[in-house]
């Protein structure tokens, strides 16, 4: 009679210990869910970086292939003007 209860007590104790490890031990379910969220966040960041790299590659190809892209950058970023062109700057009216 005690042997039956003893086996049951040991099995219940093992079940409790395994459940404890599953829910709050190392590599538990909350740890797994946290890592899963980190992987998802990193995947989003990687997708953004892939898109940025694609834009940079397209920009590099434009600069390698055509002079129009170089000229456009020089005009927009450096304010350069072609020889023979006249540059006009229109300033907003001052309010007195």
PDB file of C-alpha atoms in Angstrom:
ATOM      1  CA  UNK A   1       0.000   0.000   0.000  1.00  0.00           C
ATOM      2  CA  UNK A   2       2.784   2.445   0.862  1.00  0.00           C
ATOM      3  CA  UNK A   3       4.658   1.430  -2.238  1.00  0.00           C
ATOM      4  CA  UNK A   4       1.755   2.554  -4.446  1.00  0.00           C
ATOM      5  CA  UNK A   5       1.580   5.911  -2.700  1.00  0.00           C
ATOM      6  CA  UNK A   6       5.356   6.260  -2.753  1.00  0.00           C
ATOM      7  CA  UNK A   7       5.488   5.765  -6.556  1.00  0.00           C
ATOM      8  CA  UNK A   8       2.656   8.250  -7.015  1.00  0.00           C
ATOM      9  CA  UNK A   9       4.391  10.830  -4.799  1.00  0.00           C
ATOM     10  CA  UNK A  10       7.670  10.434  -6.716  1.00  0.00           C
ATOM     11  CA  UNK A  11       5.915  10.765 -10.067  1.00  0.00           C
ATOM     12  CA  UNK A  12       4.003  13.870  -8.939  1.00  0.00           C
ATOM     13  CA  UNK A  13       7.224  15.365  -7.585  1.00  0.00           C
ATOM     14  CA  UNK A  14       8.992  14.731 -10.904  1.00  0.00           C
ATOM     15  CA  UNK A  15       6.087  16.278 -12.781  1.00  0.00           C
ATOM     16  CA  UNK A  16       6.241  19.393 -10.596  1.00  0.00           C
ATOM     17  CA  UNK A  17      10.009  19.708 -11.089  1.00  0.00           C
ATOM     18  CA  UNK A  18       9.682  19.344 -14.855  1.00  0.00           C
ATOM     19  CA  UNK A  19       6.886  21.892 -14.976  1.00  0.00           C
ATOM     20  CA  UNK A  20       9.002  24.311 -12.916  1.00  0.00           C
ATOM     21  CA  UNK A  21      11.900  23.953 -15.339  1.00  0.00           C
ATOM     22  CA  UNK A  22       9.580  24.324 -18.318  1.00  0.00           C
ATOM     23  CA  UNK A  23       8.056  27.590 -17.106  1.00  0.00           C
ATOM     24  CA  UNK A  24      10.835  29.294 -15.152  1.00  0.00           C
ATOM     25  CA  UNK A  25      14.137  27.501 -15.723  1.00  0.00           C
ATOM     26  CA  UNK A  26      16.884  28.099 -18.236  1.00  0.00           C
ATOM     27  CA  UNK A  27      15.618  27.910 -21.840  1.00  0.00           C
ATOM     28  CA  UNK A  28      12.042  27.992 -20.616  1.00  0.00           C
ATOM     29  CA  UNK A  29       8.951  28.974 -22.573  1.00  0.00           C
ATOM     30  CA  UNK A  30       9.236  32.699 -21.653  1.00  0.00           C
ATOM     31  CA  UNK A  31      12.888  32.622 -22.814  1.00  0.00           C
ATOM     32  CA  UNK A  32      11.790  31.014 -26.059  1.00  0.00           C
ATOM     33  CA  UNK A  33       9.119  33.659 -26.646  1.00  0.00           C
ATOM     34  CA  UNK A  34      11.617  36.454 -25.907  1.00  0.00           C
ATOM     35  CA  UNK A  35      14.108  34.995 -28.410  1.00  0.00           C
ATOM     36  CA  UNK A  36      11.344  34.595 -30.975  1.00  0.00           C
ATOM     37  CA  UNK A  37      10.492  38.317 -30.622  1.00  0.00           C
ATOM     38  CA  UNK A  38      14.180  39.239 -30.930  1.00  0.00           C
ATOM     39  CA  UNK A  39      14.447  37.193 -34.123  1.00  0.00           C
ATOM     40  CA  UNK A  40      11.357  38.925 -35.520  1.00  0.00           C
ATOM     41  CA  UNK A  41      12.752  42.382 -34.674  1.00  0.00           C
ATOM     42  CA  UNK A  42      16.108  41.508 -36.230  1.00  0.00           C
ATOM     43  CA  UNK A  43      14.353  40.233 -39.364  1.00  0.00           C
ATOM     44  CA  UNK A  44      12.557  43.567 -39.738  1.00  0.00           C
ATOM     45  CA  UNK A  45      15.804  45.449 -39.257  1.00  0.00           C
ATOM     46  CA  UNK A  46      17.514  43.227 -41.830  1.00  0.00           C
ATOM     47  CA  UNK A  47      14.711  43.842 -44.335  1.00  0.00           C
ATOM     48  CA  UNK A  48      15.129  47.600 -43.894  1.00  0.00           C
ATOM     49  CA  UNK A  49      18.879  47.313 -44.393  1.00  0.00           C
ATOM     50  CA  UNK A  50      18.420  45.187 -47.513  1.00  0.00           C
ATOM     51  CA  UNK A  51      16.116  47.847 -48.953  1.00  0.00           C
ATOM     52  CA  UNK A  52      18.591  50.614 -48.078  1.00  0.00           C
ATOM     53  CA  UNK A  53      21.438  48.644 -49.662  1.00  0.00           C
ATOM     54  CA  UNK A  54      19.409  48.165 -52.838  1.00  0.00           C
ATOM     55  CA  UNK A  55      18.846  51.928 -53.061  1.00  0.00           C
ATOM     56  CA  UNK A  56      22.536  52.589 -52.508  1.00  0.00           C
ATOM     57  CA  UNK A  57      23.483  50.049 -55.198  1.00  0.00           C
ATOM     58  CA  UNK A  58      21.090  51.714 -57.642  1.00  0.00           C
ATOM     59  CA  UNK A  59      22.627  55.081 -56.764  1.00  0.00           C
ATOM     60  CA  UNK A  60      26.130  53.719 -57.347  1.00  0.00           C
ATOM     61  CA  UNK A  61      25.107  52.262 -60.705  1.00  0.00           C
ATOM     62  CA  UNK A  62      23.604  55.604 -61.714  1.00  0.00           C
ATOM     63  CA  UNK A  63      26.835  57.359 -60.847  1.00  0.00           C
ATOM     64  CA  UNK A  64      28.939  54.811 -62.718  1.00  0.00           C
ATOM     65  CA  UNK A  65      26.813  54.802 -65.863  1.00  0.00           C
ATOM     66  CA  UNK A  66      25.553  58.295 -66.500  1.00  0.00           C
ATOM     67  CA  UNK A  67      26.807  61.803 -66.188  1.00  0.00           C
ATOM     68  CA  UNK A  68      23.253  63.044 -65.644  1.00  0.00           C
ATOM     69  CA  UNK A  69      23.200  61.676 -62.126  1.00  0.00           C
ATOM     70  CA  UNK A  70      26.522  63.317 -61.303  1.00  0.00           C
ATOM     71  CA  UNK A  71      25.321  66.607 -62.746  1.00  0.00           C
ATOM     72  CA  UNK A  72      22.061  66.420 -60.810  1.00  0.00           C
ATOM     73  CA  UNK A  73      23.916  65.801 -57.570  1.00  0.00           C
ATOM     74  CA  UNK A  74      26.304  68.653 -58.231  1.00  0.00           C
ATOM     75  CA  UNK A  75      23.404  71.030 -58.872  1.00  0.00           C
ATOM     76  CA  UNK A  76      21.290  69.946 -55.893  1.00  0.00           C
ATOM     77  CA  UNK A  77      23.906  69.297 -53.251  1.00  0.00           C
ATOM     78  CA  UNK A  78      26.690  71.700 -54.228  1.00  0.00           C
ATOM     79  CA  UNK A  79      24.722  74.429 -56.004  1.00  0.00           C
ATOM     80  CA  UNK A  80      26.885  74.297 -59.123  1.00  0.00           C
ATOM     81  CA  UNK A  81      25.895  76.039 -62.353  1.00  0.00           C
ATOM     82  CA  UNK A  82      26.877  75.069 -65.907  1.00  0.00           C
ATOM     83  CA  UNK A  83      29.066  77.349 -67.965  1.00  0.00           C
ATOM     84  CA  UNK A  84      26.908  79.822 -69.871  1.00  0.00           C
ATOM     85  CA  UNK A  85      23.923  79.480 -67.517  1.00  0.00           C
ATOM     86  CA  UNK A  86      22.572  82.306 -65.427  1.00  0.00           C
ATOM     87  CA  UNK A  87      21.557  81.541 -61.860  1.00  0.00           C
ATOM     88  CA  UNK A  88      18.662  83.448 -60.320  1.00  0.00           C
ATOM     89  CA  UNK A  89      17.797  83.315 -56.661  1.00  0.00           C
ATOM     90  CA  UNK A  90      14.346  84.522 -55.705  1.00  0.00           C
ATOM     91  CA  UNK A  91      14.107  85.613 -52.108  1.00  0.00           C
ATOM     92  CA  UNK A  92      10.811  85.869 -50.250  1.00  0.00           C
ATOM     93  CA  UNK A  93       9.525  89.364 -49.598  1.00  0.00           C
ATOM     94  CA  UNK A  94      10.447  90.778 -46.216  1.00  0.00           C
ATOM     95  CA  UNK A  95       7.512  91.635 -44.001  1.00  0.00           C
ATOM     96  CA  UNK A  96       7.956  94.999 -42.368  1.00  0.00           C
TER      97      UNK A  96
END
